[in-house]
């Protein structure tokens, strides 16, 4: 109980000191000289908003047309060498294998399966 009361009193004292410090900073800021005026900003020409006229934007990018089988193949072929190695094929299954491998020996026993 004494620790709680002591902690509350210390917290109030620190909050009071913080308030006095904050007020002292505010008085210092009020006495500071005004900031130097910045250079005048040059207005940029306005861009037409509703009538673009003859302005033409860049052409949109074209996506390569991959078949469904090619997309499925490239999901496994990470380095795009047109060959799927064993590690690439099994890379999507490692998280599930780690969850099943309870004892961490990189082998699944019948009990773990």
mmCIF file of C-alpha atoms in Angstrom, residues 17-108:
data_model
loop_
_atom_site.group_PDB
_atom_site.id
_atom_site.type_symbol
_atom_site.label_atom_id
_atom_site.label_comp_id
_atom_site.label_asym_id
_atom_site.label_seq_id
_atom_site.Cartn_x
_atom_site.Cartn_y
_atom_site.Cartn_z
ATOM 1 C CA UNK A 17 7.607 19.651 -12.714
ATOM 2 C CA UNK A 18 6.751 18.909 -16.322
ATOM 3 C CA UNK A 19 3.990 21.533 -16.296
ATOM 4 C CA UNK A 20 6.355 24.200 -14.897
ATOM 5 C CA UNK A 21 9.006 23.289 -17.460
ATOM 6 C CA UNK A 22 6.436 23.460 -20.282
ATOM 7 C CA UNK A 23 5.247 26.917 -19.162
ATOM 8 C CA UNK A 24 8.834 28.162 -18.956
ATOM 9 C CA UNK A 25 9.425 27.060 -22.551
ATOM 10 C CA UNK A 26 6.264 28.896 -23.652
ATOM 11 C CA UNK A 27 7.510 32.156 -22.112
ATOM 12 C CA UNK A 28 10.875 31.782 -23.830
ATOM 13 C CA UNK A 29 9.150 31.228 -27.183
ATOM 14 C CA UNK A 30 7.009 34.365 -26.730
ATOM 15 C CA UNK A 31 10.122 36.500 -26.295
ATOM 16 C CA UNK A 32 11.850 35.097 -29.378
ATOM 17 C CA UNK A 33 12.280 37.371 -32.415
ATOM 18 C CA UNK A 34 9.940 36.820 -35.348
ATOM 19 C CA UNK A 35 11.163 34.475 -38.075
ATOM 20 C CA UNK A 36 12.855 35.846 -41.169
ATOM 21 C CA UNK A 37 10.346 36.230 -44.004
ATOM 22 C CA UNK A 38 10.743 33.617 -46.706
ATOM 23 C CA UNK A 39 11.446 34.451 -50.323
ATOM 24 C CA UNK A 40 8.330 35.198 -52.345
ATOM 25 C CA UNK A 41 6.907 32.146 -54.058
ATOM 26 C CA UNK A 42 6.735 32.354 -57.836
ATOM 27 C CA UNK A 43 3.350 31.203 -59.078
ATOM 28 C CA UNK A 44 3.575 28.373 -61.581
ATOM 29 C CA UNK A 45 1.440 28.487 -64.716
ATOM 30 C CA UNK A 46 -1.959 26.941 -64.251
ATOM 31 C CA UNK A 47 -2.753 23.624 -65.858
ATOM 32 C CA UNK A 48 -6.088 23.418 -67.669
ATOM 33 C CA UNK A 49 -8.400 21.303 -65.555
ATOM 34 C CA UNK A 50 -11.451 20.703 -67.738
ATOM 35 C CA UNK A 51 -10.244 21.090 -71.338
ATOM 36 C CA UNK A 52 -7.009 19.197 -72.008
ATOM 37 C CA UNK A 53 -6.992 20.286 -75.649
ATOM 38 C CA UNK A 54 -4.485 18.385 -77.787
ATOM 39 C CA UNK A 55 -2.517 17.017 -74.835
ATOM 40 C CA UNK A 56 -1.829 13.278 -75.098
ATOM 41 C CA UNK A 57 -0.619 11.188 -72.193
ATOM 42 C CA UNK A 58 1.775 8.245 -72.349
ATOM 43 C CA UNK A 59 0.547 4.938 -73.699
ATOM 44 C CA UNK A 60 -0.493 2.423 -71.057
ATOM 45 C CA UNK A 61 1.875 -0.498 -70.498
ATOM 46 C CA UNK A 62 1.043 -3.768 -72.172
ATOM 47 C CA UNK A 63 0.968 -6.956 -70.158
ATOM 48 C CA UNK A 64 2.365 -10.126 -71.639
ATOM 49 C CA UNK A 65 -0.364 -12.635 -72.305
ATOM 50 C CA UNK A 66 0.473 -15.776 -70.323
ATOM 51 C CA UNK A 67 -1.675 -18.853 -70.447
ATOM 52 C CA UNK A 68 -3.109 -20.344 -67.306
ATOM 53 C CA UNK A 69 -0.567 -23.170 -67.435
ATOM 54 C CA UNK A 70 2.370 -20.755 -67.815
ATOM 55 C CA UNK A 71 1.232 -18.736 -64.792
ATOM 56 C CA UNK A 72 0.884 -21.936 -62.764
ATOM 57 C CA UNK A 73 4.341 -23.062 -63.921
ATOM 58 C CA UNK A 74 5.967 -19.735 -62.998
ATOM 59 C CA UNK A 75 4.457 -19.900 -59.518
ATOM 60 C CA UNK A 76 6.956 -22.673 -58.803
ATOM 61 C CA UNK A 77 9.795 -21.639 -61.155
ATOM 62 C CA UNK A 78 11.154 -18.780 -59.011
ATOM 63 C CA UNK A 79 14.335 -18.055 -61.002
ATOM 64 C CA UNK A 80 12.569 -18.233 -64.412
ATOM 65 C CA UNK A 81 15.008 -20.705 -65.972
ATOM 66 C CA UNK A 82 12.123 -22.798 -67.384
ATOM 67 C CA UNK A 83 13.034 -25.668 -65.044
ATOM 68 C CA UNK A 84 11.464 -26.493 -61.704
ATOM 69 C CA UNK A 85 13.943 -27.958 -59.249
ATOM 70 C CA UNK A 86 12.990 -30.083 -56.270
ATOM 71 C CA UNK A 87 13.561 -27.224 -53.830
ATOM 72 C CA UNK A 88 11.410 -24.885 -55.919
ATOM 73 C CA UNK A 89 8.638 -27.462 -56.079
ATOM 74 C CA UNK A 90 8.672 -28.160 -52.354
ATOM 75 C CA UNK A 91 9.175 -24.545 -51.231
ATOM 76 C CA UNK A 92 5.447 -23.945 -50.851
ATOM 77 C CA UNK A 93 5.118 -26.946 -48.522
ATOM 78 C CA UNK A 94 7.873 -26.147 -46.004
ATOM 79 C CA UNK A 95 5.655 -24.224 -43.569
ATOM 80 C CA UNK A 96 3.125 -27.048 -43.409
ATOM 81 C CA UNK A 97 5.943 -29.583 -42.933
ATOM 82 C CA UNK A 98 7.453 -27.556 -40.078
ATOM 83 C CA UNK A 99 4.085 -27.437 -38.323
ATOM 84 C CA UNK A 100 3.780 -31.216 -38.539
ATOM 85 C CA UNK A 101 7.389 -31.925 -37.486
ATOM 86 C CA UNK A 102 6.877 -31.598 -33.740
ATOM 87 C CA UNK A 103 10.262 -32.916 -32.586
ATOM 88 C CA UNK A 104 12.227 -30.933 -35.215
ATOM 89 C CA UNK A 105 14.264 -33.814 -36.685
ATOM 90 C CA UNK A 106 13.161 -33.084 -40.304
ATOM 91 C CA UNK A 107 11.421 -36.461 -40.433
ATOM 92 C CA UNK A 108 7.715 -37.151 -40.040
#
